[in-house]
Short mmCIF file of C-alpha atoms in Angstrom, two decimals:
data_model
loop_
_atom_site.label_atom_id
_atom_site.label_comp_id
_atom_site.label_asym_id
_atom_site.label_seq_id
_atom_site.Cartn_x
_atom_site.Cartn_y
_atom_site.Cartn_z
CA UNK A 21 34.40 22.70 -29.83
CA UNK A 22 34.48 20.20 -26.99
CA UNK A 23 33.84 16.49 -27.80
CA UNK A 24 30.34 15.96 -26.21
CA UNK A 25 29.99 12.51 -23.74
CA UNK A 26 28.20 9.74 -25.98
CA UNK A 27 26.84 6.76 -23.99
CA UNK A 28 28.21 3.79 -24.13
CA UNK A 29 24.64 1.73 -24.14
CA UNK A 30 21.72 2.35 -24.04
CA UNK A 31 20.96 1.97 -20.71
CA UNK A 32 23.60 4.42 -20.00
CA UNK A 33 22.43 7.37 -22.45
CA UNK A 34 18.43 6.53 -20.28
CA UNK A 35 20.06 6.69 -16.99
CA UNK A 36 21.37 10.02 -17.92
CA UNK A 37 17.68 11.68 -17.89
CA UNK A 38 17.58 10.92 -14.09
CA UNK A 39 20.17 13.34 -13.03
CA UNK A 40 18.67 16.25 -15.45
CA UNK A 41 17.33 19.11 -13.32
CA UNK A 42 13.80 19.76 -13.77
CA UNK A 43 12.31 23.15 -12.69
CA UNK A 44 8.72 23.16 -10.74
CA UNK A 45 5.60 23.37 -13.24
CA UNK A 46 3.03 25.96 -12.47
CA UNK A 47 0.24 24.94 -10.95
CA UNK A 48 -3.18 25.13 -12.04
CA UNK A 49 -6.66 24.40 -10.72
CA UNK A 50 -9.06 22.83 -12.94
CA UNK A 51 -12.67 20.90 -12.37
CA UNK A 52 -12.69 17.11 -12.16
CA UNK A 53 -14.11 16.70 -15.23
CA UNK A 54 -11.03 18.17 -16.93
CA UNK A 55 -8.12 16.47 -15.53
CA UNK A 56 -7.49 13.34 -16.85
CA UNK A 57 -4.43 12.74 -18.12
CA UNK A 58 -3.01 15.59 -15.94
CA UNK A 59 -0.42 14.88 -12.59
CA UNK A 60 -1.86 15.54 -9.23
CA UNK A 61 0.00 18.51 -7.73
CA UNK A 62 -0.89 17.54 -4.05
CA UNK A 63 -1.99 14.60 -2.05
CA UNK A 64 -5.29 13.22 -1.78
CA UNK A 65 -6.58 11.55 1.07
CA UNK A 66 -10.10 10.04 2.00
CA UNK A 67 -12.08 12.00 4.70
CA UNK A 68 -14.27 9.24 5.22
CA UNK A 69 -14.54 5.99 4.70
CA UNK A 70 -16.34 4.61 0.96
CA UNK A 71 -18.52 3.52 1.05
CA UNK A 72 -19.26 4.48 5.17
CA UNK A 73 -22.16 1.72 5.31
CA UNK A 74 -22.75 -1.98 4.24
CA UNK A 75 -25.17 -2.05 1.39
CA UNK A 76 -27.23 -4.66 -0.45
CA UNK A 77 -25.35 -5.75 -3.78
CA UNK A 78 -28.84 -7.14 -4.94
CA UNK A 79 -32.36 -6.65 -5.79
CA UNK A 80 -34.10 -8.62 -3.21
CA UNK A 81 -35.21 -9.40 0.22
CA UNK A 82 -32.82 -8.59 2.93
CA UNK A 83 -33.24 -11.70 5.47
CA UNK A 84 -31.13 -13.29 8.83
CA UNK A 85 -29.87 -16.36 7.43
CA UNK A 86 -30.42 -17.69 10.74
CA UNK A 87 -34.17 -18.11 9.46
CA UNK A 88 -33.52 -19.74 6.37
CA UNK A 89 -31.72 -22.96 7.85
CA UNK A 90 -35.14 -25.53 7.54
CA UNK A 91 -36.29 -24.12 3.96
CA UNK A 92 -36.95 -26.28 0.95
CA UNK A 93 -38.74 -26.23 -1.70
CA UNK A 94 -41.60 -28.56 -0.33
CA UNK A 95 -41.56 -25.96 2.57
CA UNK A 96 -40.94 -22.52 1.90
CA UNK A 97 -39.85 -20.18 4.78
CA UNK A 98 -42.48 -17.28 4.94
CA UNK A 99 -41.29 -13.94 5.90
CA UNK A 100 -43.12 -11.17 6.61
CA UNK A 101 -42.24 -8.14 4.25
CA UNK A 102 -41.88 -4.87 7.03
CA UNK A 103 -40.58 -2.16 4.55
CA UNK A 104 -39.29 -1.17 1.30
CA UNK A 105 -35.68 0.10 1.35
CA UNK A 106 -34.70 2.40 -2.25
CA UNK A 107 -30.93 2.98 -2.66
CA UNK A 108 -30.26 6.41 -0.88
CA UNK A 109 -32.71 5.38 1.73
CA UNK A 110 -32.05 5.90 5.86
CA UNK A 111 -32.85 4.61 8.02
CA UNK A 112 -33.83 0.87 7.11
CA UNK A 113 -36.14 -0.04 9.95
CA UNK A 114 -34.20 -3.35 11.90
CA UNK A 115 -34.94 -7.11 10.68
CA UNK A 116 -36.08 -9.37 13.74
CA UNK A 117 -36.78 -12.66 13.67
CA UNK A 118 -39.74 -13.57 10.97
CA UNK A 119 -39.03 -10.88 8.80
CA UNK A 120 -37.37 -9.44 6.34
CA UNK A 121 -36.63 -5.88 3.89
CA UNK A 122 -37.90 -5.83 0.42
CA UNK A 123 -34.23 -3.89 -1.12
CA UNK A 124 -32.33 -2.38 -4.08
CA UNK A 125 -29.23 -2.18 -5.01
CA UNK A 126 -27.00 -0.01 -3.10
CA UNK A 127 -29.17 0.34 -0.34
CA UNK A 128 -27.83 0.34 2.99
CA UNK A 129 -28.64 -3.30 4.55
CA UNK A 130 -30.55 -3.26 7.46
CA UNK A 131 -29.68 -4.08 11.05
CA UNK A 132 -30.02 -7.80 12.22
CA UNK A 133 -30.24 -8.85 8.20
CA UNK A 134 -26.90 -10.68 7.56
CA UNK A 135 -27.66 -11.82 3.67
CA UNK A 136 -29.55 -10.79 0.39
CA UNK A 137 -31.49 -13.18 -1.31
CA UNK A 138 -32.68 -12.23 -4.81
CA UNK A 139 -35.88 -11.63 -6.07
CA UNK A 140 -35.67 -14.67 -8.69
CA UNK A 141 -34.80 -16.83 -5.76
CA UNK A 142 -38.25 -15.82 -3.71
CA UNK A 143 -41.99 -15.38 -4.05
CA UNK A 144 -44.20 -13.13 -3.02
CA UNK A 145 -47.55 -13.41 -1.74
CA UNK A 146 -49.43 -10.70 -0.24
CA UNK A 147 -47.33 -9.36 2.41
CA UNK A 148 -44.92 -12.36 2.44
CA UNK A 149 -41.97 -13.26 0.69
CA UNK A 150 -41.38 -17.36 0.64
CA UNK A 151 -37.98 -18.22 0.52
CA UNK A 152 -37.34 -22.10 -0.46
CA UNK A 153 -33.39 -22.62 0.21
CA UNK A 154 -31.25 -21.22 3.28
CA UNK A 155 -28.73 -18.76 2.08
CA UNK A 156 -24.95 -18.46 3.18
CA UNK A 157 -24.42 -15.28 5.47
CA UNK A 158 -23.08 -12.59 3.90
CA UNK A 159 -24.82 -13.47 0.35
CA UNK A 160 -25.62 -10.24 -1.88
CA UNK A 161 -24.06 -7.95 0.66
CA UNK A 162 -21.46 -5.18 0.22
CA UNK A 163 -18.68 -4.82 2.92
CA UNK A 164 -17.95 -0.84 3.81
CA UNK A 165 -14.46 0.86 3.04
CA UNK A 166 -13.81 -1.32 0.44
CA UNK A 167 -12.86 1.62 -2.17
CA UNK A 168 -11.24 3.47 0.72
CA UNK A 169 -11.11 3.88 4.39
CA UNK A 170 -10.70 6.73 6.07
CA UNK A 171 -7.49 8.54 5.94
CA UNK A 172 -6.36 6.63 3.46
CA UNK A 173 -4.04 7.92 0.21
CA UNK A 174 -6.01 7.54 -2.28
CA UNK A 175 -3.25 9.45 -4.36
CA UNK A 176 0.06 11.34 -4.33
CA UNK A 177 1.64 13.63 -5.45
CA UNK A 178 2.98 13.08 -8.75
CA UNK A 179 -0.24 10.65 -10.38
CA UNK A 180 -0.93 10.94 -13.59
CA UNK A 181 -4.88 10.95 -13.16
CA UNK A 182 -6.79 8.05 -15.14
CA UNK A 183 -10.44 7.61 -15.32
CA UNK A 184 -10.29 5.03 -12.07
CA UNK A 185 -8.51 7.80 -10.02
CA UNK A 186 -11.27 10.43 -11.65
CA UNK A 187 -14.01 8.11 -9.52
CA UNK A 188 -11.84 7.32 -7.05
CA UNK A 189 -11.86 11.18 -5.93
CA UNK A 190 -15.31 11.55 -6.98
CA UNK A 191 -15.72 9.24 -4.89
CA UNK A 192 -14.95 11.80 -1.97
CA UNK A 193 -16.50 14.30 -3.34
CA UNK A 194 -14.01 15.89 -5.24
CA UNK A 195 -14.92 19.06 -6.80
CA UNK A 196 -11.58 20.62 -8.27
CA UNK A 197 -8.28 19.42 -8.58
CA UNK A 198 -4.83 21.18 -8.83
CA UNK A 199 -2.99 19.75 -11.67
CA UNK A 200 0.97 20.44 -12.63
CA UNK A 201 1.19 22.46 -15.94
CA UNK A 202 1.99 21.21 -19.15
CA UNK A 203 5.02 21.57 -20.78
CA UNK A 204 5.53 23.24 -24.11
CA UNK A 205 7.22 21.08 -26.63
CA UNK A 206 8.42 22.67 -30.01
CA UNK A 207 9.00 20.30 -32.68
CA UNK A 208 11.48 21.45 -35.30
CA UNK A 209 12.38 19.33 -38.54
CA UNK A 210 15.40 19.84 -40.80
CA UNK A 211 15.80 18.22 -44.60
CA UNK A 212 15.74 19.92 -47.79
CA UNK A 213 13.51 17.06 -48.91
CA UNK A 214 10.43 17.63 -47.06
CA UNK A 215 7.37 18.99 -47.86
CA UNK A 216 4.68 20.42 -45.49
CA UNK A 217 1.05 18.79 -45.80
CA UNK A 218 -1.08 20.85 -48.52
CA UNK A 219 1.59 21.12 -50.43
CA UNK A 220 2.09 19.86 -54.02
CA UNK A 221 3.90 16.46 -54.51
CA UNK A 222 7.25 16.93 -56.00
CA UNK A 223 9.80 14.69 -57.05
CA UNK A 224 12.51 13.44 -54.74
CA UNK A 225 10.35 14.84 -51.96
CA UNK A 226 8.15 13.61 -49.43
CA UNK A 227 5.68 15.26 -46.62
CA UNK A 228 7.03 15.31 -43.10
CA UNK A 229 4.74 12.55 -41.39
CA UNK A 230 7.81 11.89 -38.65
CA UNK A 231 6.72 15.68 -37.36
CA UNK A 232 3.03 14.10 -36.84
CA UNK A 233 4.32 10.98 -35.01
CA UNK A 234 6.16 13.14 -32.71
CA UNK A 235 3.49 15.81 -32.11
CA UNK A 236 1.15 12.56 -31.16
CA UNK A 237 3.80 11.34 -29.05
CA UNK A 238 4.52 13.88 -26.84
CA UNK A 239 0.64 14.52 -26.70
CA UNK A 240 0.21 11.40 -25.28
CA UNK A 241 2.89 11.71 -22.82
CA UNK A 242 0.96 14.93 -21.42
CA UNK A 243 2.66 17.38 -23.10
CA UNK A 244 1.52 20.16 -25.46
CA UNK A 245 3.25 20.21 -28.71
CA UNK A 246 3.66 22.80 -31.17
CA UNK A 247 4.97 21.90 -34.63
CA UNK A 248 7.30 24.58 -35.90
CA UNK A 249 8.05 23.54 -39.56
CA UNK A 250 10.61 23.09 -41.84
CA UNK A 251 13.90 24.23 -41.00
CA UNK A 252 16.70 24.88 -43.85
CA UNK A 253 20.17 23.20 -43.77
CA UNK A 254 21.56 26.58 -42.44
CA UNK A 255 23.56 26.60 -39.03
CA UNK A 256 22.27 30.44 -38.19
CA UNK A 257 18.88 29.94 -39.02
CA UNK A 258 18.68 27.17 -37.19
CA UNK A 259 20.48 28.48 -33.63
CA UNK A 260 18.28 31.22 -34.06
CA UNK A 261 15.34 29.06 -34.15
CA UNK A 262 16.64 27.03 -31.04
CA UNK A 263 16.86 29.97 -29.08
CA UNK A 264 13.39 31.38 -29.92
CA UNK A 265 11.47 28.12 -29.88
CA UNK A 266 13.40 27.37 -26.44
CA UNK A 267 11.58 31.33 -25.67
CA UNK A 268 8.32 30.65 -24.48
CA UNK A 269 8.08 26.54 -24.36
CA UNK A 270 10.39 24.07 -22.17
CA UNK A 271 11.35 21.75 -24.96
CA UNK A 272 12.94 21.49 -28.13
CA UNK A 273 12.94 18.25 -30.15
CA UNK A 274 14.47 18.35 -33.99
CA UNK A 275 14.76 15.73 -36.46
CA UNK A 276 17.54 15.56 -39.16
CA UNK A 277 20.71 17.00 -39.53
CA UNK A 278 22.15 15.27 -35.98
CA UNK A 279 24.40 12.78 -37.66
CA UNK A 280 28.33 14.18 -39.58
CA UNK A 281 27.05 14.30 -42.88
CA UNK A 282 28.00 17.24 -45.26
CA UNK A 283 24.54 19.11 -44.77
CA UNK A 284 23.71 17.90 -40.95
CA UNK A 285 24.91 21.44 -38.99
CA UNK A 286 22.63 20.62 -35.76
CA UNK A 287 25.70 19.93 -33.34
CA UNK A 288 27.21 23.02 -34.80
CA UNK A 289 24.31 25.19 -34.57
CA UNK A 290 23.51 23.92 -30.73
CA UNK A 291 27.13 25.64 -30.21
CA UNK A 292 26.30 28.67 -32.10
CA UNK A 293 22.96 29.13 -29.93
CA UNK A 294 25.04 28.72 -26.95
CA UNK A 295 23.45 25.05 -25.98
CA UNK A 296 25.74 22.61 -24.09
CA UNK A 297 25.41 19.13 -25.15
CA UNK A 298 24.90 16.76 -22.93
CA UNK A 299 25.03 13.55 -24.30
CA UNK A 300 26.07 13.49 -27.76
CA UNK A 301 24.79 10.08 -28.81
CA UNK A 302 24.91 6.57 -28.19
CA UNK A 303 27.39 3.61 -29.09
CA UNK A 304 24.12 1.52 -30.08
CA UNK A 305 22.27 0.80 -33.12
CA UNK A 306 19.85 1.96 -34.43
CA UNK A 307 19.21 4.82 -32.51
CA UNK A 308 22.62 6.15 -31.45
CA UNK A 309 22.80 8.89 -33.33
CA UNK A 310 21.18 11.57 -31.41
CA UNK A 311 21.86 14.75 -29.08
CA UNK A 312 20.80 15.88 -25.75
CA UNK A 313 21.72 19.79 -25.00
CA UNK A 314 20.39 22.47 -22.52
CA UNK A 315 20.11 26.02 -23.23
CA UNK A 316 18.92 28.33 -20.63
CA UNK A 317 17.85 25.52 -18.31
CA UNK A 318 15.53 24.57 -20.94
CA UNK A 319 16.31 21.45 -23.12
CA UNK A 320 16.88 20.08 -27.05
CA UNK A 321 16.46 16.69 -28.45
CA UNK A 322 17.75 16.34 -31.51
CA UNK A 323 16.94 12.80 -32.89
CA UNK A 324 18.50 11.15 -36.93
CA UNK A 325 16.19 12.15 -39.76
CA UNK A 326 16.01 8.22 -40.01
CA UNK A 327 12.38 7.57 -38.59
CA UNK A 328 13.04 4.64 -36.98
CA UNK A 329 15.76 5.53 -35.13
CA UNK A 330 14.24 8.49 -34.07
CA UNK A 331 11.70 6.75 -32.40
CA UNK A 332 13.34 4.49 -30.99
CA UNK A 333 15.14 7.08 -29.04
CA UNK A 334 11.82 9.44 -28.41
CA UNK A 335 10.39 5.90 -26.84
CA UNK A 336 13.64 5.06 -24.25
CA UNK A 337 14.68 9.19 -23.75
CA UNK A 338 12.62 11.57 -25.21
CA UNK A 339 9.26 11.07 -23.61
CA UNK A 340 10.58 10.01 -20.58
CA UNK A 341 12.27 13.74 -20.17
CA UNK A 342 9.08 14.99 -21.01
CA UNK A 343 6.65 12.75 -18.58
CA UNK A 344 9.86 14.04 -15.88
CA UNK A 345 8.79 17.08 -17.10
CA UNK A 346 5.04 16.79 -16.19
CA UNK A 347 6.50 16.04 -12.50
CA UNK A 348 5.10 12.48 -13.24
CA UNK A 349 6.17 10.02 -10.60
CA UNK A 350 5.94 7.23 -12.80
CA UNK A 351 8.41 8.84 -15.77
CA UNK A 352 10.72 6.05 -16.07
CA UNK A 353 10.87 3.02 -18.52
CA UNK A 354 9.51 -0.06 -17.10
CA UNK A 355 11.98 -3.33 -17.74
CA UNK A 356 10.11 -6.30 -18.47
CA UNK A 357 10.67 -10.17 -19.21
CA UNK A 358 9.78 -11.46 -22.17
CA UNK A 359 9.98 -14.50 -24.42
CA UNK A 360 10.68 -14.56 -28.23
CA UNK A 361 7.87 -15.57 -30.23
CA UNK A 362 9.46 -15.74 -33.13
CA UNK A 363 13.35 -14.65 -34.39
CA UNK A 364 14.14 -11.65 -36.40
CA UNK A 365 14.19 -12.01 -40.12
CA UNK A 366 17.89 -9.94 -40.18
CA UNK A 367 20.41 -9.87 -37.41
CA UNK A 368 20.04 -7.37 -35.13
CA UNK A 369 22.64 -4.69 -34.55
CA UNK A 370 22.37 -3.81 -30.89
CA UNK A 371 19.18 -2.75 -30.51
CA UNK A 372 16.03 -5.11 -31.29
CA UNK A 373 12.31 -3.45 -31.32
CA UNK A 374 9.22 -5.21 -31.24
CA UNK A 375 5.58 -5.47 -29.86
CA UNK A 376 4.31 -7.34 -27.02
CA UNK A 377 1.72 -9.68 -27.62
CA UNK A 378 -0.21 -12.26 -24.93
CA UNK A 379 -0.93 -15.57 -25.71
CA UNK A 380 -1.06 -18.43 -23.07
CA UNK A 381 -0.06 -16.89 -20.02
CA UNK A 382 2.85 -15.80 -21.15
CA UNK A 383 4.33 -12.21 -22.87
CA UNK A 384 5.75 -12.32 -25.96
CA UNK A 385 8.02 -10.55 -28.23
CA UNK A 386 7.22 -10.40 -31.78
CA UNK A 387 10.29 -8.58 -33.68
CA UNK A 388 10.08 -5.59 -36.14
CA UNK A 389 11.67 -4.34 -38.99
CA UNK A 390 13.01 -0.82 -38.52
CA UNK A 391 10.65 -0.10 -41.54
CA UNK A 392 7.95 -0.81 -39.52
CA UNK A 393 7.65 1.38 -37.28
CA UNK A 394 6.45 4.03 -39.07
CA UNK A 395 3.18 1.70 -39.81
CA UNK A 396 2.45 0.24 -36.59
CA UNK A 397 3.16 0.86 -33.01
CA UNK A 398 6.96 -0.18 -31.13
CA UNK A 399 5.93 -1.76 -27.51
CA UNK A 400 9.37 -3.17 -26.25
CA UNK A 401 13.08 -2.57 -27.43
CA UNK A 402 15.55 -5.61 -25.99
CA UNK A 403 18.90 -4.20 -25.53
CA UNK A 404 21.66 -6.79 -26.93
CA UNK A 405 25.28 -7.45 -26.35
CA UNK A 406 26.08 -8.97 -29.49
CA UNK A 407 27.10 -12.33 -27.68
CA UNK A 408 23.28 -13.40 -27.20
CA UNK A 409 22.77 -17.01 -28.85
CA UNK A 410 19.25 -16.13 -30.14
CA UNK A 411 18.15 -19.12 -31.63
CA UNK A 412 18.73 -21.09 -28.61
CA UNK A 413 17.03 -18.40 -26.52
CA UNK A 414 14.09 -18.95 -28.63
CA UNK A 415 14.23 -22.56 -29.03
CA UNK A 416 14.54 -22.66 -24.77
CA UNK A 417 11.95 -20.15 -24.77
CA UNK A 418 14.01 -18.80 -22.35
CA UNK A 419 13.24 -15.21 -20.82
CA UNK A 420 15.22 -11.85 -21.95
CA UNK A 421 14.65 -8.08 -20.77
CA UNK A 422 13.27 -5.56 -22.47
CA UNK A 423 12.02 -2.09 -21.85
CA UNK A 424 8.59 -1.62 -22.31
CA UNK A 425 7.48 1.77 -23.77
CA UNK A 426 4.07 1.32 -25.07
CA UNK A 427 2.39 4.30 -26.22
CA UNK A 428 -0.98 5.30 -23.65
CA UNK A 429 -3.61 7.85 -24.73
CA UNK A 430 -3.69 10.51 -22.32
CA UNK A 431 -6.12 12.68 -23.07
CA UNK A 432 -5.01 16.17 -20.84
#
């Protein structure tokens, strides 16, 4: 058996998901309405410009500022009140001098008016609206192409679609959008001490909530997963699984049975089932005891049975392989700066995981616990040396990096 490559930091073991070769999703075609969450298979670009007209951002009188200049309230300007313009409505018959356009919101301004005065700033009598303070041009109006102009990439290739983007191509009149498939994710656990939800409580056992966690992870990186179970400590049942779970999805993840113990036979059944590993763990903790294989051009993450270190590693590798997956442009881990807010109760061992929280201005880094994170969300993870001073870090308030991996609800 050939000693598999382990990573010498963590930033080494993430860099090694940008050279893995990812085969073109299908493409599929789906309404507007049913896309978010999805990545854009093609471009989109604006036809025309949006809005192609400059509209009234008021209810009120469209005027020409020009005629405003002398008003006060002692001596209202009158002007005489030549049409009504609803949003939707064209043409807007022209403002001369004198007069002025009784408007709505969204309605296109007409020509010669240069400003929108409201109607709580005016009153009206008869056929004349008296206007009793001059107005700055431009007031209450709406500029045109200021959502897009025409031509323009509105986006490429690659976008994960949120509900901005869904208007933004409404926008255009959108009607249908091709979308990059989903990939298939199987999610496999291992451990004689699990039991499946709806089962009986037993001692020395406990129900396999890490399987949940995952399934909702890779759901909200756009994936579709598909819990497979409980697998026994066996290394021929479980190659045999590999191979048919890696049959008809793109992704195997595992927990348990990764690390050297006497019952953990994942690394040997990966070889049985014909998988080469890839990266065979990490020279970090918490976290570094993992495996990365392919089988068939297909792949298998196999992350520790301890739940905190498997997320860890689902966070900084795992979902990014599967947003690369999706064909999502924006796949990789963003690095951040961030500034302690407070120092970790225990010394950290390589690998320190927190959330972000704002305050002031400025982001902060609020250490976990590794028991933690199996109760609330992980946000950032600051890769250490070992030779950091933290206390004077934190007492400088002094800036460190850290990857940011929040989790985002993609509905797809």
């Amino acid at each position: 058996m050939t000693t598999p490559y382990v990573a010498h930091s963590l930033i080494e073991a993430m860099s090694v998901i940008d050279t893995l070769p990812i085969s073109m999703p299908a493409v599929h075609t789906f309404p507007l309405t049913r896309v978010m969450g999805r990545v854009l298979a093609q471009n989109f670009y604006a036809p025309f410009a949006v809005p192609g007209f400059v509209r009234s951002r008021l209810d009120g009188f469209a005027v020409r500022v020009e005629d405003l200049q002398a008003a006060t309230p002692d001596a209202p300007v009158g002007l005489r009140v030549i049409a009504t313009a609803p949003a939707g409505t064209w043409p807007v018959p022209p403002v001369q001098a004198g007069q002025c356009v009784r408007i709505m919101t969204g309605a296109p301004m007409p020509e010669g008016a240069t400003a929108v005065v409201g109607f709580e700033d005016a009153k009206v009598e008869k056929d004349m609206a008296l206007v009793s303070a001059p107005v700055q041009e431009g007031y209450g109006v709406g500029q045109p192409n200021v959502n897009a102009e025409e031509g323009e990439l509105l986006a490429g290739r690659g976008t994960r679609v949120d509900a901005v983007l869904c208007g933004r191509l409404a926008s255009i009149g959108t009607v249908n959008v091709p979308v990059f498939s989903r990939p298939r994710v199987a999610v496999l656990s291992t451990g004689s001490e699990l039991l499946i939800s709806g089962m009986p409580p037993s001692p020395g056992k406990i129900y396999n909530s890490g399987q949940s966690i995952l399934c909702s992870l890779l759901y909200s990186a756009g994936a579709i997963p598909l819990p497979c179970g409980i697998a026994r400590d066996d290394v021929n049942a479980i190659a045999e699984t590999m191979v048919l779970a890696l049959r008809d999805n793109t992704m195997l993840v595992t927990t348990g049975g990764v690390g050297h113990g006497d019952y953990d036979c994942i690394r040997a059944a990966m070889e049985k089932a014909g998988a080469q590993v890839l990266l065979g763990g990490g020279e970090f903790k918490p976290g570094g005891t993992f495996a990365l294989a392919s089988l068939n051009g297909k792949y298998i993450l196999s992350l520790s049975g301890s739940p905190g270190s498997a997320l860890i590693i689902m966070h900084l590798l795992g979902l990014p392989l599967v947003r690369r997956l999706t064909f999502d442009s924006n796949w990789q881990v963003r690095e951040v700066e961030v500034i302690l807010a407070t120092l970790p109760k225990k010394k950290p061992q390589g690998l320190l995981t927190g959330h972000l929280s704002l305050e002031g201005g400025k982001a902060l880094f609020r250490p976990m616990a590794m028991g933690e994170l199996e109760r609330r969300p992980m946000d950032l993870v600051i890769p250490l040396s070992g030779y950091e001073d933290l206390e004077t870090i934190w007492a400088e308030q002094r800036p460190m990096p850290a990857f940011y991996c929040p989790v985002s609800n993609v509905q797809a």
